[in-house]
Coordinates of C-alpha atoms and ligand atoms in Angstrom, one line a residue:
X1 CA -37.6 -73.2 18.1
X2 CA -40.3 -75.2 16.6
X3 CA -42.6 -73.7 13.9
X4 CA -46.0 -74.0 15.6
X5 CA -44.8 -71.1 18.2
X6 CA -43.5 -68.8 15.7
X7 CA -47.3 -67.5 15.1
X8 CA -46.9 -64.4 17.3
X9 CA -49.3 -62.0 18.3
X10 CA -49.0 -58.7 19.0
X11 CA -52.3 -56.5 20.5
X12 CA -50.8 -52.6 20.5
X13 CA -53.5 -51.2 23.0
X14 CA -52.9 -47.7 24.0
X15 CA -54.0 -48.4 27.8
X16 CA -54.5 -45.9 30.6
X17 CA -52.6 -47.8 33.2
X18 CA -51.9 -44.3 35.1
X19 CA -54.6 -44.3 37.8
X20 CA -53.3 -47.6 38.8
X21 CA -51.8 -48.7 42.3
X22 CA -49.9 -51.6 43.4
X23 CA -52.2 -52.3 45.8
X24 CA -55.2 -52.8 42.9
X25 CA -56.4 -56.0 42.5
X26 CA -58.4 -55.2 40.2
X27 CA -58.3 -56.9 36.5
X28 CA -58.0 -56.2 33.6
X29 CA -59.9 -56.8 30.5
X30 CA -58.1 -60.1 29.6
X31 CA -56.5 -60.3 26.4
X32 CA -56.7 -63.5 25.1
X33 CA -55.4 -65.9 22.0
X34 CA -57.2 -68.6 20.8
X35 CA -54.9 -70.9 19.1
X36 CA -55.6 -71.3 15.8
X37 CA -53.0 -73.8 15.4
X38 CA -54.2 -76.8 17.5
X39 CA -57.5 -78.5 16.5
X40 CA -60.7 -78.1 18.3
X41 CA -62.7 -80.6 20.4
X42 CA -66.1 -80.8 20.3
X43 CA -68.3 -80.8 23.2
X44 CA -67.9 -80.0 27.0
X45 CA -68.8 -84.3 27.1
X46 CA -65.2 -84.7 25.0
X47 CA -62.3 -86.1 27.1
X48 CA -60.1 -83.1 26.5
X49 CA -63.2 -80.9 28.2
X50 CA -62.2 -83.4 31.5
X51 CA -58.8 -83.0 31.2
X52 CA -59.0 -79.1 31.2
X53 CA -61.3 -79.3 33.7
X54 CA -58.6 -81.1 35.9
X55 CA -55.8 -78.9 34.7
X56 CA -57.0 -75.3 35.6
X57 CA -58.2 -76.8 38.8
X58 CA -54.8 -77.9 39.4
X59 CA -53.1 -74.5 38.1
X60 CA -56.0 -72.6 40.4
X61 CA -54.6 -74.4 43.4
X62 CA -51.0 -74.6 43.2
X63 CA -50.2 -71.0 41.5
X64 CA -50.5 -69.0 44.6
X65 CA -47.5 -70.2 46.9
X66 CA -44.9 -69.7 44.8
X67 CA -46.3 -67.5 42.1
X68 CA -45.8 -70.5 39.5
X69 CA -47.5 -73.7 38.7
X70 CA -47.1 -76.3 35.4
X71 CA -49.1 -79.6 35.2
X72 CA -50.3 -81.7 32.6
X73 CA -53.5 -83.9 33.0
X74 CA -55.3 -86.8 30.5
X75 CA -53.4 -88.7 28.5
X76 CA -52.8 -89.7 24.9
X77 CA -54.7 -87.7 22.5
X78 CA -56.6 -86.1 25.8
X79 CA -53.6 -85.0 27.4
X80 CA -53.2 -81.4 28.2
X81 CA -50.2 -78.8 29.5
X82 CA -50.6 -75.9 31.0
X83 CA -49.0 -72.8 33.6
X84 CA -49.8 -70.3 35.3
X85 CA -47.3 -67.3 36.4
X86 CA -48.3 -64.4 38.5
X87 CA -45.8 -61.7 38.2
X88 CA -43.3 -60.9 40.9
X89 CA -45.1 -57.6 43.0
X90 CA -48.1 -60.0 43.1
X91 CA -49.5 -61.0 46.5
X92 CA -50.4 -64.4 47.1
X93 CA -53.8 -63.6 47.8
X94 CA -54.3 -61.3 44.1
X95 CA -52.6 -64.7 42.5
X96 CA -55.1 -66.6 43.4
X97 CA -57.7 -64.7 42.4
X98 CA -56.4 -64.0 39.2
X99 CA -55.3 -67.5 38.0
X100 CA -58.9 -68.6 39.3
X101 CA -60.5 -65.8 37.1
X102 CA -58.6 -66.4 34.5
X103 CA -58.9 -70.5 34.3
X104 CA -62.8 -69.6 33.8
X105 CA -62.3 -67.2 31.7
X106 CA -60.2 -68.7 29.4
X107 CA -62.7 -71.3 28.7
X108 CA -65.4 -69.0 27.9
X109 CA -62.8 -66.9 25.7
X110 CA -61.5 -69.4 23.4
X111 CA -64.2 -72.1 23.7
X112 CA -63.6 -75.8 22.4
X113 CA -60.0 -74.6 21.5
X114 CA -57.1 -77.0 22.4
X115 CA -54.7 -74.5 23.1
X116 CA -54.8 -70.6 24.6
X117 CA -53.0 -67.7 26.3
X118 CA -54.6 -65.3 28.3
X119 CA -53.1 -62.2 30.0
X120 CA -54.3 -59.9 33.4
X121 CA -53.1 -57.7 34.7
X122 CA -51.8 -60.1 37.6
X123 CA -51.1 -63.2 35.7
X124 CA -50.9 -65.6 32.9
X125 CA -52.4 -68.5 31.8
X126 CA -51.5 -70.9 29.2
X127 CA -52.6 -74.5 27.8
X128 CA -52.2 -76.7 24.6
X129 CA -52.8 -80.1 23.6
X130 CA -48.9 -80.4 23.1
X131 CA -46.2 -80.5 25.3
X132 CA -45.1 -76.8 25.1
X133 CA -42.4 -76.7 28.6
X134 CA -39.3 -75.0 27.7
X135 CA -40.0 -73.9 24.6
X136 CA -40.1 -69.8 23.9
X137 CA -43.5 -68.9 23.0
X138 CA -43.1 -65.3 21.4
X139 CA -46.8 -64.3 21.3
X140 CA -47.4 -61.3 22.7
X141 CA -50.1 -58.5 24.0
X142 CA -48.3 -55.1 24.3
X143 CA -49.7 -51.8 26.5
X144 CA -47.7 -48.8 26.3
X145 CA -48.4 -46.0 28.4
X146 CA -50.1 -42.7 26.9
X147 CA -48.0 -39.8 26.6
X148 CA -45.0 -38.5 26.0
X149 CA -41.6 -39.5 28.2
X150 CA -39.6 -35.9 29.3
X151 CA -36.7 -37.0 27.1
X152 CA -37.7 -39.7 24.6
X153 CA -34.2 -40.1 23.1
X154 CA -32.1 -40.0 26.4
X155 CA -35.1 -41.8 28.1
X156 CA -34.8 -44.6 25.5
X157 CA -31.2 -45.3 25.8
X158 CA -31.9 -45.8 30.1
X159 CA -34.8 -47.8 29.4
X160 CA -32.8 -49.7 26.9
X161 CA -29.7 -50.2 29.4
X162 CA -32.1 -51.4 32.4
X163 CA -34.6 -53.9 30.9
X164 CA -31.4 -55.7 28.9
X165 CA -29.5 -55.6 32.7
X166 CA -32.5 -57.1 34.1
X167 CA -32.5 -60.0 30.7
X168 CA -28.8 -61.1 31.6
X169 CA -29.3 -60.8 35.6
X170 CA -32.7 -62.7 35.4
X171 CA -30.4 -65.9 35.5
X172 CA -29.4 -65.7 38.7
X173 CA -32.7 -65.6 40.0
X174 CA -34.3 -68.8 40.8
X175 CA -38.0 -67.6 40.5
X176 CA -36.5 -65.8 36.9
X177 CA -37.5 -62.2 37.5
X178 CA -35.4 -59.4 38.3
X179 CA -36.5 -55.6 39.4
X180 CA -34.1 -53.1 39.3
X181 CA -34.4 -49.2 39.2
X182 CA -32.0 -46.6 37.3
X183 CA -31.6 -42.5 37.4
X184 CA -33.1 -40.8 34.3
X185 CA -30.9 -37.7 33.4
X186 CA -31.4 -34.4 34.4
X187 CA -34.5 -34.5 36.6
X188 CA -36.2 -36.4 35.2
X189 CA -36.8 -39.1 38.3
X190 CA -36.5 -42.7 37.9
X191 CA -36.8 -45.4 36.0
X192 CA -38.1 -49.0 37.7
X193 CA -38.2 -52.0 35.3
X194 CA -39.2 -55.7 35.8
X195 CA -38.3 -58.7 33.8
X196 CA -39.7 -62.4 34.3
X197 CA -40.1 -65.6 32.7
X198 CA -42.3 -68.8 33.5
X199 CA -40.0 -70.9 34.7
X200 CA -40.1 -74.2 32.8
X201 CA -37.3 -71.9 30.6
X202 CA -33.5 -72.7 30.9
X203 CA -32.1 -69.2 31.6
X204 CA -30.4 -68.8 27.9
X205 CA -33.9 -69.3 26.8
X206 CA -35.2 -66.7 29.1
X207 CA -32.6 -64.3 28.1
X208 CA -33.4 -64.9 24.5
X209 CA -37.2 -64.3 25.0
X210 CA -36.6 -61.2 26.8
X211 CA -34.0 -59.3 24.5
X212 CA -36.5 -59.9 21.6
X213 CA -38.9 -58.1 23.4
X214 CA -36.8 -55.0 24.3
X215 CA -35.6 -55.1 20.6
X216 CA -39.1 -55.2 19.6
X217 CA -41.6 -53.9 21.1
X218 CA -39.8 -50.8 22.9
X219 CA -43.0 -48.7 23.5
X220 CA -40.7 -46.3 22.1
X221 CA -41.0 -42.8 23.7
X222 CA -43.4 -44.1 25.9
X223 CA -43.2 -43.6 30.0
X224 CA -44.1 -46.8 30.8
X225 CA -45.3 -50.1 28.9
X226 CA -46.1 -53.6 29.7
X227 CA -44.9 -56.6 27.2
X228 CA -46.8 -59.6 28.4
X229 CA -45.7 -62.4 26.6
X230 CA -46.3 -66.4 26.5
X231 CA -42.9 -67.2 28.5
X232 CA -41.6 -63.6 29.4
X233 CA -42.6 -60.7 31.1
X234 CA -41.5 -57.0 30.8
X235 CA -42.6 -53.9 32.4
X236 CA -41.1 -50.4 33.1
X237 CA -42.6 -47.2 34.4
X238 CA -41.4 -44.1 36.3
X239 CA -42.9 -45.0 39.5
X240 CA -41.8 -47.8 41.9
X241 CA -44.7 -50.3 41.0
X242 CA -42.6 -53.1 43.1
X243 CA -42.4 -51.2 46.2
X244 CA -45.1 -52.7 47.8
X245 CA -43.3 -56.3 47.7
X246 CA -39.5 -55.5 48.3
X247 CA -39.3 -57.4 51.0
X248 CA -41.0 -60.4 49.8
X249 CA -38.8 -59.8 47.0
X250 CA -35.3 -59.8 49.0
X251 CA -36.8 -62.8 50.4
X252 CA -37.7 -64.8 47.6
X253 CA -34.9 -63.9 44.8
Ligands
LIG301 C1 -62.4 -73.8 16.0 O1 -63.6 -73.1 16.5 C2 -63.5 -71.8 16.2 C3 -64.7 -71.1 16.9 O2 -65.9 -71.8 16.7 C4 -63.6 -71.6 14.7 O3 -63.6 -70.2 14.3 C5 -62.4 -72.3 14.1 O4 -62.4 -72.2 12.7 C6 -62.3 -73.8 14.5 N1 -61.0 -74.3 14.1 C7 -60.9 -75.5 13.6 C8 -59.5 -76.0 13.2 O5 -61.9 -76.3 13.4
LIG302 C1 -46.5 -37.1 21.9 O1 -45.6 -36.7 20.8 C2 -46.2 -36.8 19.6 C3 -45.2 -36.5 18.5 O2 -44.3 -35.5 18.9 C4 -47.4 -35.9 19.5 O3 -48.0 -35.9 18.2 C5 -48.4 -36.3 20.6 O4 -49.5 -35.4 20.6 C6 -47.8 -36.3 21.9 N1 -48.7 -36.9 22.9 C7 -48.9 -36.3 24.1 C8 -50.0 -37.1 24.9 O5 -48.4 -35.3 24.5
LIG303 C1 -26.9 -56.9 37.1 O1 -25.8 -57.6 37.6 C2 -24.6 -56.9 37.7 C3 -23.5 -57.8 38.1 O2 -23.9 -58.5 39.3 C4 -24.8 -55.7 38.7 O3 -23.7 -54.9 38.7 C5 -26.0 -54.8 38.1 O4 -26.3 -53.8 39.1 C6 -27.2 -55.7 37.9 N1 -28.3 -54.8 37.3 C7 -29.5 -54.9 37.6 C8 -30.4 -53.9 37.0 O5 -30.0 -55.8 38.3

């Protein structure tokens, strides 16, 4: 892993994600890192302004088919890479949205910056003035759920099992994501986990990404949490988020 990705972020935000539907399209407050790492440009009338210009219409446009889309635009010193995933339950239609939100967005976030990451609720976008495809970018913002899971130990140890299933299966999954579901002792209901990665990641990669996460940034005791991250995704709750896109899943996997 090269050094310039080892700066990793971490946002804890205690977030009330409860009142939430699958159906919701609505956003949230974007978290967003600026990279520090990557010099500046100067003026919306600098090159690299046209080049990101070009880019996030490019990630706008071609994110909402297949969930995915990675492009670089300029060239030389003006040349610029970026993606943009929408997570899995996503439809289409709240993709597109959301990466178009979030190309603006991003720009008025982390203005004149060569390189930035911002998180929705529905997707992720990414750029940098270097060629960042299939490398493990472990910056991270992380939402745990308020309150208290039934069993925290027991309830640990599932969630634990689940989201590291989910890490090795994501492999075999061409659009790298896996949702799976497990029984929680006792009464307690279930447990319904997702786990993603952009896909410019070789699988080991993937893998690698998301069993650092579950090690950690466990949410611990926690009855749900979301870990998004620049090249993996993880989320659990105990309440069938996914439901809503099974089918497309079936389809798609
Ligand atoms: C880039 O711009 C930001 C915001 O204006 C500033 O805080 C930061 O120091 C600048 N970084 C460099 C490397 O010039
Ligand atoms: C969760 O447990 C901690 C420690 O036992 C306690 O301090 C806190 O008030 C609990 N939170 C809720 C929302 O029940
Ligand atoms: C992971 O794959 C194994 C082997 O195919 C399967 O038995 C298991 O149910 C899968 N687990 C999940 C959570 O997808």
């Amino acid at each position: 892993m090269s050094s310039k990705f080892t700066a990793s972020l971490c946002l804890q935000l205690s977030f009330l994600l409860l009142l939430q539907t699958v159906f919701s399209a609505q956003l949230l407050p974007p978290g967003a890192f600026c990279s520090q790492l990557s010099l500046n440009f100067t003026a919306d009338h600098d090159p690299y302004a046209t080049s990101l210009n070009e880019l996030m219409q490019y990630l706008s446009y071609h994110s909402a088919s297949t969930g995915f889309s990675l492009g670089s635009k300029g060239a030389n010193q003006y040349k610029t890479y970026g993606l943009a995933l929408c997570y899995s339950y996503v439809s289409p239609t709240d993709c597109l949205n959301c990466v178009v939100e979030a190309s603006k967005k991003i720009r008025r976030q982390c203005p004149y910056r060569k390189g930035a990451n911002i998180w929705y609720d529905d997707c992720f976008l990414k750029y940098m003035n270097l060629d960042f495809f299939g490398l493990i970018d472990f910056s991270a913002l992380v939402m745990c759920n308020p309150g208290n899971a039934t069993d925290p130990i027991s309830f640990n140890q599932h969630k634990t099992e689940l989201l590291s299933q989910l890490a090795n299966n994501v492999s075999t999954s061409l659009k790298m994501y896996r949702t799976g579901e497990l029984e929680l002792a006792g009464s307690a209901g279930k447990l319904y986990a997702e786990a993603q990665c952009t896909r410019d990641l070789f699988s080991v990669d993937c893998k690698q990404c998301l069993d650092h996460f579950i090690a950690k940034y466990a949410c611990n005791g926690r009855p749900g949490g979301r870990i998004y991250g620049g090249s993996c995704y993880l989320r659990f709750e105990t309440y069938d988020f996914f439901s809503a896109s099974k089918l497309s899943q079936n389809l798609g996997v």
